[in-house]
Amino acid sequence: MSDFPIVSTGENVTRQVLSDHPDLMVVAFRFAAEGAVGALHNHPHVQSTYVESGRFRFTLGDEEREVGPGDSFVCASGLTHGCVCLEPGTLVDCFTPRRDDFL
C-alpha cells in the first residue's frame, strides 16, 4: 500500500505514486471508464509503461498502438504521448529521473 495520495488527473483518471527515489519513480494511473483520456504531453524523463489491466490506444509520437494486459513499452525523453482508455484498467509507469512535479 502506498502512503502517497491519490490525485485526479482528469475525468475518470487518477494517479498515485507507488514508490520513489531521486533516480526512479513508480506511478499507477487508474482509468475508471471507457473513453477516459491521458492527455497528449511530453517531458524530459524516460518513461516505461506496463499495462496491468484494461485496454488502451496510445499515441507515441507519430505512431498509434493498442495495448492490453501484460504489454509494455518505453517512451524516450521528449516524445509526445498520450492515451485513450478502451476498457477500464491500470497503467504502471516508471520514470527516470523521478517526476518531482508528482510529489
CSV table of N, CA and C in Angstrom, one decimal, residues 19-98:
chain,number,residue,atom,x,y,z
A,19,SER,N,6.1,4.4,-5.4
A,19,SER,CA,7.4,4.4,-4.7
A,19,SER,C,8.3,5.4,-5.5
A,20,ASP,N,9.3,6.0,-4.7
A,20,ASP,CA,10.1,7.0,-5.4
A,20,ASP,C,11.5,7.0,-4.8
A,21,HIS,N,12.4,7.5,-5.6
A,21,HIS,CA,13.8,7.7,-5.3
A,21,HIS,C,14.3,8.8,-6.3
A,22,PRO,N,15.3,9.6,-6.0
A,22,PRO,CA,15.6,10.7,-6.9
A,22,PRO,C,15.9,10.1,-8.3
A,23,ASP,N,16.3,8.9,-8.5
A,23,ASP,CA,16.7,8.3,-9.8
A,23,ASP,C,15.5,7.6,-10.4
A,24,LEU,N,14.4,7.3,-9.7
A,24,LEU,CA,13.4,6.4,-10.3
A,24,LEU,C,12.1,6.7,-9.5
A,25,MET,N,10.9,6.7,-10.2
A,25,MET,CA,9.6,6.8,-9.6
A,25,MET,C,8.7,5.8,-10.3
A,26,VAL,N,7.9,5.1,-9.5
A,26,VAL,CA,6.8,4.2,-10.0
A,26,VAL,C,5.5,4.8,-9.6
A,27,VAL,N,4.6,4.9,-10.7
A,27,VAL,CA,3.3,5.5,-10.5
A,27,VAL,C,2.2,4.7,-11.2
A,28,ALA,N,1.1,4.6,-10.5
A,28,ALA,CA,-0.1,3.9,-11.0
A,28,ALA,C,-1.1,4.9,-11.5
A,29,PHE,N,-1.5,4.7,-12.8
A,29,PHE,CA,-2.6,5.6,-13.4
A,29,PHE,C,-3.8,4.7,-13.5
A,30,ARG,N,-4.9,5.0,-12.9
A,30,ARG,CA,-6.1,4.2,-12.9
A,30,ARG,C,-7.2,4.9,-13.8
A,31,PHE,N,-7.7,4.2,-14.8
A,31,PHE,CA,-8.7,4.7,-15.7
A,31,PHE,C,-10.0,3.9,-15.4
A,32,ALA,N,-11.0,4.7,-14.9
A,32,ALA,CA,-12.2,4.1,-14.4
A,32,ALA,C,-13.3,3.9,-15.4
A,33,ALA,N,-13.1,4.4,-16.7
A,33,ALA,CA,-14.2,4.3,-17.6
A,33,ALA,C,-13.6,4.3,-19.1
A,34,GLU,N,-14.3,3.6,-19.9
A,34,GLU,CA,-14.0,3.7,-21.4
A,34,GLU,C,-14.1,5.1,-21.8
A,35,GLY,N,-13.2,5.6,-22.6
A,35,GLY,CA,-13.1,6.9,-23.1
A,35,GLY,C,-12.4,7.9,-22.3
A,36,ALA,N,-11.9,7.5,-21.1
A,36,ALA,CA,-11.1,8.4,-20.3
A,36,ALA,C,-9.8,8.6,-21.0
A,37,VAL,N,-9.3,9.8,-20.8
A,37,VAL,CA,-8.1,10.3,-21.6
A,37,VAL,C,-6.9,10.6,-20.8
A,38,GLY,N,-5.8,10.1,-21.2
A,38,GLY,CA,-4.5,10.6,-20.7
A,38,GLY,C,-4.0,11.5,-21.8
A,39,ALA,N,-4.1,12.8,-21.5
A,39,ALA,CA,-3.8,13.9,-22.5
A,39,ALA,C,-2.4,13.8,-23.1
A,40,LEU,N,-2.3,14.2,-24.4
A,40,LEU,CA,-1.0,14.2,-25.0
A,40,LEU,C,-0.1,15.2,-24.3
A,41,HIS,N,1.1,14.8,-24.0
A,41,HIS,CA,2.1,15.6,-23.3
A,41,HIS,C,3.5,15.0,-23.6
A,42,ASN,N,4.5,15.7,-23.2
A,42,ASN,CA,5.9,15.2,-23.2
A,42,ASN,C,6.6,15.8,-22.0
A,43,HIS,N,7.7,15.1,-21.7
A,43,HIS,CA,8.5,15.5,-20.5
A,43,HIS,C,9.9,15.0,-20.8
A,44,PRO,N,10.9,15.5,-20.0
A,44,PRO,CA,12.3,15.1,-20.2
A,44,PRO,C,12.7,13.8,-19.6
A,45,HIS,N,11.7,13.2,-18.9
A,45,HIS,CA,12.0,11.9,-18.3
A,45,HIS,C,11.8,10.7,-19.3
A,46,VAL,N,12.7,9.7,-19.1
A,46,VAL,CA,12.4,8.4,-19.8
A,46,VAL,C,11.3,7.7,-19.1
A,47,GLN,N,10.4,7.2,-19.8
A,47,GLN,CA,9.2,6.5,-19.1
A,47,GLN,C,9.0,5.1,-19.7
A,48,SER,N,8.8,4.2,-18.8
A,48,SER,CA,8.3,2.9,-19.2
A,48,SER,C,6.9,2.7,-18.8
A,49,THR,N,6.1,2.1,-19.6
A,49,THR,CA,4.7,1.8,-19.2
A,49,THR,C,4.4,0.3,-19.3
A,50,TYR,N,3.7,-0.2,-18.2
A,50,TYR,CA,3.3,-1.6,-18.2
A,50,TYR,C,1.8,-1.6,-18.0
A,51,VAL,N,1.1,-2.3,-18.8
A,51,VAL,CA,-0.4,-2.4,-18.7
A,51,VAL,C,-0.7,-3.5,-17.7
A,52,GLU,N,-1.2,-3.1,-16.5
A,52,GLU,CA,-1.6,-4.1,-15.5
A,52,GLU,C,-2.9,-4.7,-15.9
A,53,SER,N,-3.8,-3.9,-16.3
A,53,SER,CA,-5.2,-4.3,-16.7
A,53,SER,C,-5.8,-3.3,-17.6
A,54,GLY,N,-6.8,-3.7,-18.3
A,54,GLY,CA,-7.6,-2.8,-19.3
A,54,GLY,C,-6.9,-2.8,-20.7
A,55,ARG,N,-7.5,-2.0,-21.5
A,55,ARG,CA,-7.0,-1.8,-22.9
A,55,ARG,C,-7.0,-0.3,-23.2
A,56,PHE,N,-5.9,0.0,-23.9
A,56,PHE,CA,-5.7,1.4,-24.2
A,56,PHE,C,-5.2,1.6,-25.6
A,57,ARG,N,-5.5,2.8,-26.2
A,57,ARG,CA,-5.0,3.2,-27.5
A,57,ARG,C,-4.0,4.3,-27.2
A,58,PHE,N,-2.7,4.1,-27.5
A,58,PHE,CA,-1.7,5.1,-27.2
A,58,PHE,C,-1.3,5.8,-28.5
A,59,THR,N,-1.0,7.1,-28.4
A,59,THR,CA,-0.3,7.8,-29.4
A,59,THR,C,1.1,8.0,-28.9
A,60,LEU,N,2.1,7.5,-29.7
A,60,LEU,CA,3.5,7.6,-29.3
A,60,LEU,C,4.2,8.3,-30.5
A,61,GLY,N,4.4,9.6,-30.4
A,61,GLY,CA,4.9,10.4,-31.5
A,61,GLY,C,3.9,10.3,-32.7
A,62,ASP,N,4.4,9.8,-33.8
A,62,ASP,CA,3.5,9.6,-35.0
A,62,ASP,C,2.9,8.3,-35.1
A,63,GLU,N,3.1,7.4,-34.1
A,63,GLU,CA,2.6,6.0,-34.1
A,63,GLU,C,1.4,5.9,-33.2
A,64,GLU,N,0.4,5.1,-33.6
A,64,GLU,CA,-0.7,4.7,-32.7
A,64,GLU,C,-0.5,3.2,-32.4
A,65,ARG,N,-0.8,2.8,-31.1
A,65,ARG,CA,-0.6,1.4,-30.7
A,65,ARG,C,-1.7,1.0,-29.7
A,66,GLU,N,-2.4,-0.1,-29.9
A,66,GLU,CA,-3.3,-0.6,-29.0
A,66,GLU,C,-2.6,-1.6,-28.1
A,67,VAL,N,-2.8,-1.5,-26.7
A,67,VAL,CA,-2.1,-2.3,-25.8
A,67,VAL,C,-3.1,-2.9,-24.8
A,68,GLY,N,-2.7,-4.0,-24.2
A,68,GLY,CA,-3.6,-4.7,-23.2
A,68,GLY,C,-2.7,-5.3,-22.1
A,69,PRO,N,-3.4,-6.1,-21.2
A,69,PRO,CA,-2.7,-6.6,-20.1
A,69,PRO,C,-1.4,-7.4,-20.4
A,70,GLY,N,-0.3,-7.0,-19.7
A,70,GLY,CA,1.0,-7.6,-19.9
A,70,GLY,C,1.9,-6.9,-20.9
A,71,ASP,N,1.3,-6.0,-21.7
A,71,ASP,CA,2.1,-5.2,-22.7
A,71,ASP,C,2.9,-4.2,-22.0
A,72,SER,N,4.0,-3.8,-22.6
A,72,SER,CA,4.8,-2.7,-22.1
A,72,SER,C,5.6,-2.0,-23.2
A,73,PHE,N,6.0,-0.8,-23.0
A,73,PHE,CA,6.8,0.0,-23.9
A,73,PHE,C,7.6,1.1,-23.2
A,74,VAL,N,8.5,1.7,-23.9
A,74,VAL,CA,9.3,2.8,-23.4
A,74,VAL,C,9.1,4.0,-24.2
A,75,CYS,N,8.9,5.2,-23.6
A,75,CYS,CA,8.8,6.5,-24.2
A,75,CYS,C,10.2,7.2,-24.0
A,76,ALA,N,10.8,7.6,-25.1
A,76,ALA,CA,12.1,8.3,-24.9
A,76,ALA,C,11.8,9.7,-24.4
A,77,SER,N,12.8,10.3,-23.8
A,77,SER,CA,12.7,11.7,-23.4
A,77,SER,C,12.2,12.6,-24.5
A,78,GLY,N,11.2,13.4,-24.1
A,78,GLY,CA,10.7,14.4,-25.1
A,78,GLY,C,9.7,13.9,-26.1
A,79,LEU,N,9.4,12.6,-26.1
A,79,LEU,CA,8.4,12.0,-27.0
A,79,LEU,C,7.0,12.4,-26.6
A,80,THR,N,6.2,13.0,-27.5
A,80,THR,CA,4.8,13.3,-27.2
A,80,THR,C,4.0,12.0,-27.2
A,81,HIS,N,3.2,11.9,-26.1
A,81,HIS,CA,2.5,10.6,-26.0
A,81,HIS,C,1.2,10.9,-25.1
A,82,GLY,N,0.2,10.0,-25.3
A,82,GLY,CA,-1.0,10.1,-24.5
A,82,GLY,C,-1.8,8.8,-24.9
A,83,CYS,N,-3.0,8.7,-24.2
A,83,CYS,CA,-3.8,7.5,-24.5
A,83,CYS,C,-5.3,7.8,-24.3
A,84,VAL,N,-6.1,6.8,-24.9
A,84,VAL,CA,-7.5,6.8,-24.7
A,84,VAL,C,-7.8,5.4,-24.1
A,85,CYS,N,-8.6,5.3,-23.0
A,85,CYS,CA,-8.9,4.1,-22.4
A,85,CYS,C,-10.0,3.4,-23.2
A,86,LEU,N,-9.8,2.1,-23.6
A,86,LEU,CA,-10.8,1.3,-24.4
A,86,LEU,C,-11.5,0.4,-23.4
A,87,GLU,N,-10.9,0.0,-22.4
A,87,GLU,CA,-11.5,-0.8,-21.3
A,87,GLU,C,-10.9,-0.4,-20.0
A,88,PRO,N,-11.6,-0.1,-19.0
A,88,PRO,CA,-11.1,0.4,-17.7
A,88,PRO,C,-9.9,-0.5,-17.2
A,89,GLY,N,-8.9,0.2,-16.6
A,89,GLY,CA,-7.8,-0.6,-16.1
A,89,GLY,C,-6.7,0.3,-15.5
A,90,THR,N,-5.5,-0.2,-15.3
A,90,THR,CA,-4.4,0.4,-14.7
A,90,THR,C,-3.1,0.3,-15.5
A,91,LEU,N,-2.5,1.5,-15.6
A,91,LEU,CA,-1.1,1.5,-16.2
A,91,LEU,C,-0.1,1.8,-15.0
A,92,VAL,N,1.0,1.1,-15.1
A,92,VAL,CA,2.1,1.3,-14.1
A,92,VAL,C,3.2,1.9,-14.9
A,93,ASP,N,3.5,3.2,-14.6
A,93,ASP,CA,4.6,3.9,-15.3
A,93,ASP,C,5.8,4.1,-14.4
A,94,CYS,N,7.0,3.9,-14.9
A,94,CYS,CA,8.3,4.2,-14.2
A,94,CYS,C,8.9,5.4,-14.9
A,95,PHE,N,9.5,6.3,-14.2
A,95,PHE,CA,10.1,7.5,-14.7
A,95,PHE,C,11.5,7.6,-14.1
A,96,THR,N,12.5,7.9,-15.0
A,96,THR,CA,13.8,8.2,-14.6
A,96,THR,C,14.3,9.5,-15.3
A,97,PRO,N,14.8,10.5,-14.5
A,97,PRO,CA,14.7,10.5,-13.0
A,97,PRO,C,13.3,10.7,-12.6
A,98,ARG,N,13.1,10.7,-11.3
A,98,ARG,CA,11.7,10.8,-10.8
A,98,ARG,C,11.0,12.1,-11.2
